[in-house]
mmCIF file of C-alpha atoms in Angstrom:
data_model
loop_
_atom_site.group_PDB
_atom_site.id
_atom_site.type_symbol
_atom_site.label_atom_id
_atom_site.label_comp_id
_atom_site.label_asym_id
_atom_site.label_seq_id
_atom_site.Cartn_x
_atom_site.Cartn_y
_atom_site.Cartn_z
ATOM 1 C CA UNK N 1 -36.064 88.344 145.351
ATOM 2 C CA UNK N 2 -34.256 91.670 145.564
ATOM 3 C CA UNK N 3 -32.595 92.778 148.781
ATOM 4 C CA UNK N 4 -34.864 95.791 149.363
ATOM 5 C CA UNK N 5 -38.009 93.668 149.106
ATOM 6 C CA UNK N 6 -36.499 91.041 151.423
ATOM 7 C CA UNK N 7 -35.628 93.768 153.962
ATOM 8 C CA UNK N 8 -39.198 95.097 153.810
ATOM 9 C CA UNK N 9 -40.574 91.593 154.407
ATOM 10 C CA UNK N 10 -38.202 91.090 157.333
ATOM 11 C CA UNK N 11 -39.293 94.429 158.837
ATOM 12 C CA UNK N 12 -42.971 93.440 158.574
ATOM 13 C CA UNK N 13 -42.305 89.968 159.972
ATOM 14 C CA UNK N 14 -40.247 91.389 162.855
ATOM 15 C CA UNK N 15 -43.038 93.848 163.660
ATOM 16 C CA UNK N 16 -45.585 91.009 163.824
ATOM 17 C CA UNK N 17 -43.352 89.040 166.212
ATOM 18 C CA UNK N 18 -42.869 92.122 168.388
ATOM 19 C CA UNK N 19 -46.632 92.682 168.445
ATOM 20 C CA UNK N 20 -47.163 89.086 169.610
ATOM 21 C CA UNK N 21 -44.810 89.710 172.529
ATOM 22 C CA UNK N 22 -46.316 93.124 173.363
ATOM 23 C CA UNK N 23 -49.879 91.787 173.285
ATOM 24 C CA UNK N 24 -48.896 89.185 175.851
ATOM 25 C CA UNK N 25 -47.701 91.948 178.187
ATOM 26 C CA UNK N 26 -51.027 93.762 177.848
ATOM 27 C CA UNK N 27 -53.043 90.743 178.949
ATOM 28 C CA UNK N 28 -53.747 89.254 175.539
ATOM 29 C CA UNK N 29 -52.553 85.924 174.217
ATOM 30 C CA UNK N 30 -51.467 85.455 170.612
ATOM 31 C CA UNK N 31 -52.365 82.290 168.751
ATOM 32 C CA UNK N 32 -52.232 80.852 165.244
ATOM 33 C CA UNK N 33 -55.349 79.426 163.644
ATOM 34 C CA UNK N 34 -54.331 76.819 161.029
ATOM 35 C CA UNK N 35 -57.789 76.962 159.422
ATOM 36 C CA UNK N 36 -57.640 80.673 158.643
ATOM 37 C CA UNK N 37 -53.811 80.773 158.557
ATOM 38 C CA UNK N 38 -53.911 83.942 160.644
ATOM 39 C CA UNK N 39 -52.342 85.143 163.848
ATOM 40 C CA UNK N 40 -54.951 86.469 166.253
ATOM 41 C CA UNK N 41 -55.003 87.826 169.796
ATOM 42 C CA UNK N 42 -57.588 87.327 172.506
ATOM 43 C CA UNK N 43 -57.860 87.291 176.276
ATOM 44 C CA UNK N 44 -56.776 84.065 177.954
ATOM 45 C CA UNK N 45 -60.335 82.879 178.682
ATOM 46 C CA UNK N 46 -61.288 83.182 175.018
ATOM 47 C CA UNK N 47 -58.135 81.337 173.981
ATOM 48 C CA UNK N 48 -58.891 78.553 176.479
ATOM 49 C CA UNK N 49 -62.369 78.243 174.983
ATOM 50 C CA UNK N 50 -60.986 78.197 171.438
ATOM 51 C CA UNK N 51 -58.545 75.436 172.361
ATOM 52 C CA UNK N 52 -61.490 73.290 173.429
ATOM 53 C CA UNK N 53 -63.376 74.017 170.188
ATOM 54 C CA UNK N 54 -60.639 73.644 167.598
ATOM 55 C CA UNK N 55 -56.949 73.156 166.979
ATOM 56 C CA UNK N 56 -55.054 76.405 167.551
ATOM 57 C CA UNK N 57 -51.409 76.997 168.364
ATOM 58 C CA UNK N 58 -50.805 79.370 171.270
ATOM 59 C CA UNK N 59 -47.591 81.373 171.097
ATOM 60 C CA UNK N 60 -45.399 81.485 174.189
ATOM 61 C CA UNK N 61 -45.199 84.844 175.924
ATOM 62 C CA UNK N 62 -42.005 86.724 176.643
ATOM 63 C CA UNK N 63 -41.906 85.486 180.237
ATOM 64 C CA UNK N 64 -41.903 81.912 178.941
ATOM 65 C CA UNK N 65 -39.414 82.597 176.158
ATOM 66 C CA UNK N 66 -36.970 84.627 178.223
ATOM 67 C CA UNK N 67 -37.869 85.112 181.888
ATOM 68 C CA UNK N 68 -37.081 88.516 183.355
ATOM 69 C CA UNK N 69 -34.612 87.199 185.940
ATOM 70 C CA UNK N 70 -32.681 85.177 183.377
ATOM 71 C CA UNK N 71 -32.623 88.137 180.997
ATOM 72 C CA UNK N 72 -31.333 90.495 183.692
ATOM 73 C CA UNK N 73 -28.626 88.006 184.671
ATOM 74 C CA UNK N 74 -27.515 87.629 181.044
ATOM 75 C CA UNK N 75 -27.594 91.403 180.525
ATOM 76 C CA UNK N 76 -25.404 92.042 183.560
ATOM 77 C CA UNK N 77 -22.865 89.508 182.312
ATOM 78 C CA UNK N 78 -22.894 90.756 178.711
ATOM 79 C CA UNK N 79 -22.415 94.364 179.822
ATOM 80 C CA UNK N 80 -19.871 93.532 182.520
ATOM 81 C CA UNK N 81 -21.994 95.113 185.253
ATOM 82 C CA UNK N 82 -21.195 94.126 188.835
ATOM 83 C CA UNK N 83 -24.112 94.874 191.128
ATOM 84 C CA UNK N 84 -22.948 95.730 194.653
ATOM 85 C CA UNK N 85 -24.029 93.329 197.370
ATOM 86 C CA UNK N 86 -27.376 94.228 198.857
ATOM 87 C CA UNK N 87 -28.509 96.185 195.777
ATOM 88 C CA UNK N 88 -31.278 95.180 193.397
ATOM 89 C CA UNK N 89 -30.003 94.722 189.860
ATOM 90 C CA UNK N 90 -32.924 96.607 188.306
ATOM 91 C CA UNK N 91 -32.392 99.674 190.486
ATOM 92 C CA UNK N 92 -28.625 99.610 190.044
ATOM 93 C CA UNK N 93 -28.839 99.356 186.239
ATOM 94 C CA UNK N 94 -31.415 102.149 186.198
ATOM 95 C CA UNK N 95 -29.114 104.426 188.194
ATOM 96 C CA UNK N 96 -25.999 103.569 186.187
ATOM 97 C CA UNK N 97 -27.582 103.819 182.734
ATOM 98 C CA UNK N 98 -30.269 106.407 183.372
ATOM 99 C CA UNK N 99 -32.984 103.908 182.542
ATOM 100 C CA UNK N 100 -33.571 100.322 181.585
ATOM 101 C CA UNK N 101 -33.732 100.892 177.829
ATOM 102 C CA UNK N 102 -30.564 98.907 177.145
ATOM 103 C CA UNK N 103 -31.865 95.985 179.165
ATOM 104 C CA UNK N 104 -35.280 96.041 177.497
ATOM 105 C CA UNK N 105 -33.685 96.156 174.032
ATOM 106 C CA UNK N 106 -31.427 93.259 175.016
ATOM 107 C CA UNK N 107 -34.381 91.203 176.282
ATOM 108 C CA UNK N 108 -36.544 91.999 173.244
ATOM 109 C CA UNK N 109 -33.813 90.908 170.810
ATOM 110 C CA UNK N 110 -33.237 87.636 172.649
ATOM 111 C CA UNK N 111 -36.996 87.024 172.963
ATOM 112 C CA UNK N 112 -37.355 87.484 169.204
ATOM 113 C CA UNK N 113 -34.464 85.102 168.586
ATOM 114 C CA UNK N 114 -36.058 82.524 170.874
ATOM 115 C CA UNK N 115 -39.450 83.013 169.207
ATOM 116 C CA UNK N 116 -37.849 82.209 165.852
ATOM 117 C CA UNK N 117 -36.405 79.014 167.321
ATOM 118 C CA UNK N 118 -39.821 78.132 168.780
ATOM 119 C CA UNK N 119 -41.478 78.717 165.401
ATOM 120 C CA UNK N 120 -38.967 76.436 163.672
ATOM 121 C CA UNK N 121 -39.372 73.736 166.333
ATOM 122 C CA UNK N 122 -43.138 73.846 165.788
ATOM 123 C CA UNK N 123 -42.680 73.892 162.008
ATOM 124 C CA UNK N 124 -44.390 77.261 161.654
ATOM 125 C CA UNK N 125 -42.768 79.292 158.914
ATOM 126 C CA UNK N 126 -44.970 82.262 159.686
ATOM 127 C CA UNK N 127 -42.761 85.142 160.636
ATOM 128 C CA UNK N 128 -39.243 83.811 160.998
ATOM 129 C CA UNK N 129 -36.906 86.767 160.541
#
């Protein structure tokens, strides 16, 4: 397979993983249906009902993969940021960096990495990047 085609596949696969994580934030749950071999999203009540009806694999959300507090702690360490005593890390980072974009990028990348590990552990070669 040529490099350009492989890069295109990786971009598509990465986008699908990112969509799974974003859907979870918007109140939807992503799951894999082995019968149709498709990734779908639905609200949590529908997914609960589907789990009773048939075998589906529910993807972990970003809060399960990489909890916010853990991600913020790791980000502060990786960036060498010392939050003054009595200050909230989120507010301090926002003030120092003019936003939380760096943190959110950091968390997204680690969440994607952890999703790939989860997929391998569950022997799902769906969208490993």
